[in-house]
Amino acid sequence: MAPVMLRASTILGAFEQARTELVGKAVILTDGKAGTVEDVWLDEWHGLRISIKGHDGKWPISTLKFTQMD
């Protein structure tokens, strides 16, 4: 497999893993917003972004302060 394809596959695999781990989890953001993760996106400018059920917008994953423990 070409190095570019391997790198792309690695990134997409990590994205799917993050999505599986986060969607449906209760979270608190650094700005105090709290709720359940509705979806996860890959954004070319900000990296991983999440949407929180009941709140309009998408936030960078770096704003997560706490996540629900299993």
XYZ file of C-alpha atoms in Angstrom:
70
model
C 0.000 0.000 0.000
C 1.334 3.439 -0.903
C 2.463 5.589 2.062
C -0.252 8.196 1.333
C -2.978 5.537 1.317
C -1.643 4.036 4.541
C -1.634 7.470 6.215
C -5.188 8.183 4.990
C -6.398 4.796 6.246
C -4.791 5.435 9.639
C -6.486 8.845 9.937
C -9.898 7.490 8.927
C -9.528 4.554 11.332
C -8.705 6.913 14.212
C -11.670 9.123 13.248
C -14.082 6.180 13.321
C -12.691 5.051 16.671
C -13.133 8.550 18.148
C -16.658 8.705 16.763
C -17.539 5.334 18.283
C -16.097 6.359 21.656
C -17.774 9.792 21.801
C -21.232 9.629 20.188
C -23.844 9.131 22.906
C -21.490 10.076 25.766
C -22.305 12.837 28.237
C -19.727 15.629 28.111
C -18.946 19.002 29.652
C -17.108 21.610 27.596
C -14.633 24.124 28.983
C -17.213 26.902 28.481
C -19.736 25.088 30.723
C -21.991 23.648 28.012
C -23.047 20.114 28.835
C -24.958 17.417 27.024
C -24.664 14.293 24.939
C -22.415 14.123 21.886
C -24.639 13.921 18.814
C -22.008 13.620 16.103
C -18.305 13.992 15.333
C -16.796 15.654 12.244
C -13.382 16.025 10.700
C -12.811 19.697 9.914
C -9.873 20.647 7.701
C -9.181 23.780 9.799
C -9.903 22.607 13.358
C -9.482 18.824 13.321
C -12.126 16.875 15.233
C -15.297 18.778 16.075
C -18.350 17.628 18.021
C -21.979 18.670 18.232
C -23.854 18.535 21.533
C -27.539 17.611 21.631
C -29.616 20.676 22.512
C -26.883 23.202 21.600
C -26.458 24.792 18.178
C -22.967 24.679 16.724
C -19.890 22.479 16.556
C -16.956 22.658 18.974
C -13.343 21.558 18.670
C -12.622 18.354 20.542
C -10.022 20.302 22.547
C -12.864 22.026 24.433
C -13.902 18.784 26.164
C -13.337 19.030 29.897
C -15.041 15.847 31.126
C -16.584 12.838 29.447
C -18.920 10.222 30.848
C -17.014 7.327 32.398
C -17.939 3.774 31.360
